[in-house]
Amino acid sequence: MPDNMNRTTENELAEAVLSILALRKSGEGEFSNLFKLIPKILTLTDEDMAQSDSRPAEHVWQQRVRNITSHKNADGNYINAGFLEEIDGGLKLTDAGRARAKPV
């Protein structure tokens, strides 16, 4: 459910990441690959598709996926909560994340 600005929330995007990574034995995914797959499982809004102010080469939703890493110390963040780990250029599913992941 989009937020008050009609954007997919960071947690909704993180849940999509969990679902995608759970399909992989390694549980790993590069951001570039996640960017190809997330639109196949989430309906993104026009606001999600807007150009990011801070990353002009990306859409807002892509920036928000990267925010999973940049906001890793924030309460409620999926890295901070132990569901994901930061890896070079992407994310890795933890055992807790695999247990939480919903099938796509």
PDB file of C-alpha atoms in Angstrom:
ATOM      1  CA  MET A   1       0.000   0.000   0.000  1.00  0.00           C
ATOM      2  CA  PRO A   2       1.596   3.272  -1.070  1.00  0.00           C
ATOM      3  CA  ASP A   3       2.503   5.943   1.488  1.00  0.00           C
ATOM      4  CA  ASN A   4       0.907   9.395   1.795  1.00  0.00           C
ATOM      5  CA  MET A   5       2.971  10.552  -1.206  1.00  0.00           C
ATOM      6  CA  ASN A   6       1.634   7.600  -3.262  1.00  0.00           C
ATOM      7  CA  ARG A   7       5.026   5.875  -3.273  1.00  0.00           C
ATOM      8  CA  THR A   8       5.709   2.240  -2.485  1.00  0.00           C
ATOM      9  CA  THR A   9       7.173   2.124   1.026  1.00  0.00           C
ATOM     10  CA  GLU A  10      10.743   1.060   1.742  1.00  0.00           C
ATOM     11  CA  ASN A  11       9.390  -1.882   3.732  1.00  0.00           C
ATOM     12  CA  GLU A  12       7.219  -3.011   0.800  1.00  0.00           C
ATOM     13  CA  LEU A  13      10.275  -2.848  -1.430  1.00  0.00           C
ATOM     14  CA  ALA A  14      12.318  -4.743   1.177  1.00  0.00           C
ATOM     15  CA  GLU A  15       9.621  -7.456   1.310  1.00  0.00           C
ATOM     16  CA  ALA A  16       9.871  -7.777  -2.480  1.00  0.00           C
ATOM     17  CA  VAL A  17      13.650  -8.124  -2.147  1.00  0.00           C
ATOM     18  CA  LEU A  18      13.177 -10.913   0.424  1.00  0.00           C
ATOM     19  CA  SER A  19      10.799 -12.755  -1.911  1.00  0.00           C
ATOM     20  CA  ILE A  20      13.184 -12.509  -4.860  1.00  0.00           C
ATOM     21  CA  LEU A  21      16.278 -13.533  -2.902  1.00  0.00           C
ATOM     22  CA  ALA A  22      14.451 -16.468  -1.286  1.00  0.00           C
ATOM     23  CA  LEU A  23      14.179 -18.040  -4.745  1.00  0.00           C
ATOM     24  CA  ARG A  24      17.984 -18.243  -4.928  1.00  0.00           C
ATOM     25  CA  LYS A  25      20.076 -20.830  -3.149  1.00  0.00           C
ATOM     26  CA  SER A  26      22.771 -18.204  -2.528  1.00  0.00           C
ATOM     27  CA  GLY A  27      20.184 -15.704  -1.268  1.00  0.00           C
ATOM     28  CA  GLU A  28      22.188 -12.943  -2.972  1.00  0.00           C
ATOM     29  CA  GLY A  29      21.243 -10.316  -5.507  1.00  0.00           C
ATOM     30  CA  GLU A  30      22.888  -7.330  -7.131  1.00  0.00           C
ATOM     31  CA  PHE A  31      20.909  -4.097  -7.185  1.00  0.00           C
ATOM     32  CA  SER A  32      20.924  -4.092 -10.997  1.00  0.00           C
ATOM     33  CA  ASN A  33      19.211  -7.489 -11.035  1.00  0.00           C
ATOM     34  CA  LEU A  34      16.740  -6.531  -8.304  1.00  0.00           C
ATOM     35  CA  PHE A  35      15.854  -3.440 -10.346  1.00  0.00           C
ATOM     36  CA  LYS A  36      14.833  -5.715 -13.241  1.00  0.00           C
ATOM     37  CA  LEU A  37      12.752  -8.067 -11.099  1.00  0.00           C
ATOM     38  CA  ILE A  38      10.941  -5.852  -8.591  1.00  0.00           C
ATOM     39  CA  PRO A  39       8.621  -4.276 -11.218  1.00  0.00           C
ATOM     40  CA  LYS A  40       7.538  -7.801 -12.173  1.00  0.00           C
ATOM     41  CA  ILE A  41       6.152  -8.474  -8.687  1.00  0.00           C
ATOM     42  CA  LEU A  42       5.085  -5.006  -7.486  1.00  0.00           C
ATOM     43  CA  THR A  43       2.768  -2.490  -9.085  1.00  0.00           C
ATOM     44  CA  LEU A  44       4.770   0.720  -8.991  1.00  0.00           C
ATOM     45  CA  THR A  45       3.022   4.095  -8.932  1.00  0.00           C
ATOM     46  CA  ASP A  46       3.690   7.099 -11.149  1.00  0.00           C
ATOM     47  CA  GLU A  47       5.380   8.685  -8.129  1.00  0.00           C
ATOM     48  CA  ASP A  48       7.648   5.625  -7.798  1.00  0.00           C
ATOM     49  CA  MET A  49       8.619   6.027 -11.446  1.00  0.00           C
ATOM     50  CA  ALA A  50       9.590   9.699 -11.074  1.00  0.00           C
ATOM     51  CA  GLN A  51      13.256  10.624 -11.438  1.00  0.00           C
ATOM     52  CA  SER A  52      15.123  10.627  -8.130  1.00  0.00           C
ATOM     53  CA  ASP A  53      16.332  14.054  -7.004  1.00  0.00           C
ATOM     54  CA  SER A  54      19.455  12.631  -5.351  1.00  0.00           C
ATOM     55  CA  ARG A  55      20.200   9.963  -7.993  1.00  0.00           C
ATOM     56  CA  PRO A  56      19.132  11.454 -11.341  1.00  0.00           C
ATOM     57  CA  ALA A  57      19.915   8.252 -13.257  1.00  0.00           C
ATOM     58  CA  GLU A  58      17.405   6.301 -11.150  1.00  0.00           C
ATOM     59  CA  HIS A  59      13.705   6.252 -10.420  1.00  0.00           C
ATOM     60  CA  VAL A  60      12.514   7.080  -6.896  1.00  0.00           C
ATOM     61  CA  TRP A  61      11.698   3.414  -6.205  1.00  0.00           C
ATOM     62  CA  GLN A  62      15.254   2.354  -7.146  1.00  0.00           C
ATOM     63  CA  GLN A  63      16.700   4.912  -4.756  1.00  0.00           C
ATOM     64  CA  ARG A  64      14.424   3.537  -2.045  1.00  0.00           C
ATOM     65  CA  VAL A  65      15.715   0.005  -2.659  1.00  0.00           C
ATOM     66  CA  ARG A  66      19.260   1.334  -2.187  1.00  0.00           C
ATOM     67  CA  ASN A  67      18.032   3.051   0.989  1.00  0.00           C
ATOM     68  CA  ILE A  68      17.780  -0.424   2.530  1.00  0.00           C
ATOM     69  CA  THR A  69      21.583  -0.221   2.710  1.00  0.00           C
ATOM     70  CA  SER A  70      21.978   3.487   3.436  1.00  0.00           C
ATOM     71  CA  HIS A  71      19.395   3.413   6.231  1.00  0.00           C
ATOM     72  CA  LYS A  72      20.709   0.158   7.732  1.00  0.00           C
ATOM     73  CA  ASN A  73      20.991   1.592  11.256  1.00  0.00           C
ATOM     74  CA  ALA A  74      17.396   2.860  11.360  1.00  0.00           C
ATOM     75  CA  ASP A  75      14.726   1.125  13.413  1.00  0.00           C
ATOM     76  CA  GLY A  76      12.561  -1.055  11.191  1.00  0.00           C
ATOM     77  CA  ASN A  77      15.217  -1.335   8.476  1.00  0.00           C
ATOM     78  CA  TYR A  78      15.523  -4.888   7.138  1.00  0.00           C
ATOM     79  CA  ILE A  79      19.314  -5.010   7.617  1.00  0.00           C
ATOM     80  CA  ASN A  80      18.998  -3.671  11.160  1.00  0.00           C
ATOM     81  CA  ALA A  81      16.207  -6.191  11.832  1.00  0.00           C
ATOM     82  CA  GLY A  82      18.446  -9.058  10.671  1.00  0.00           C
ATOM     83  CA  PHE A  83      16.525 -10.043   7.512  1.00  0.00           C
ATOM     84  CA  LEU A  84      19.136  -8.827   5.012  1.00  0.00           C
ATOM     85  CA  GLU A  85      22.889  -8.250   4.889  1.00  0.00           C
ATOM     86  CA  GLU A  86      24.764  -5.690   2.834  1.00  0.00           C
ATOM     87  CA  ILE A  87      27.098  -7.162   0.214  1.00  0.00           C
ATOM     88  CA  ASP A  88      29.174  -5.407  -2.428  1.00  0.00           C
ATOM     89  CA  GLY A  89      26.693  -4.034  -4.964  1.00  0.00           C
ATOM     90  CA  GLY A  90      23.633  -5.678  -3.484  1.00  0.00           C
ATOM     91  CA  LEU A  91      21.922  -7.552  -0.691  1.00  0.00           C
ATOM     92  CA  LYS A  92      21.989 -11.032   0.828  1.00  0.00           C
ATOM     93  CA  LEU A  93      19.174 -12.847   2.580  1.00  0.00           C
ATOM     94  CA  THR A  94      19.757 -14.067   6.141  1.00  0.00           C
ATOM     95  CA  ASP A  95      18.153 -17.184   7.625  1.00  0.00           C
ATOM     96  CA  ALA A  96      15.629 -14.917   9.374  1.00  0.00           C
ATOM     97  CA  GLY A  97      14.915 -13.199   6.053  1.00  0.00           C
ATOM     98  CA  ARG A  98      14.386 -16.532   4.311  1.00  0.00           C
ATOM     99  CA  ALA A  99      11.928 -17.535   7.040  1.00  0.00           C
ATOM    100  CA  ARG A 100      10.052 -14.231   6.632  1.00  0.00           C
ATOM    101  CA  ALA A 101       9.986 -14.192   2.801  1.00  0.00           C
ATOM    102  CA  LYS A 102       6.630 -14.593   1.112  1.00  0.00           C
ATOM    103  CA  PRO A 103       6.386 -16.595  -2.109  1.00  0.00           C
ATOM    104  CA  VAL A 104       6.008 -14.694  -5.377  1.00  0.00           C
TER     105      VAL A 104
END
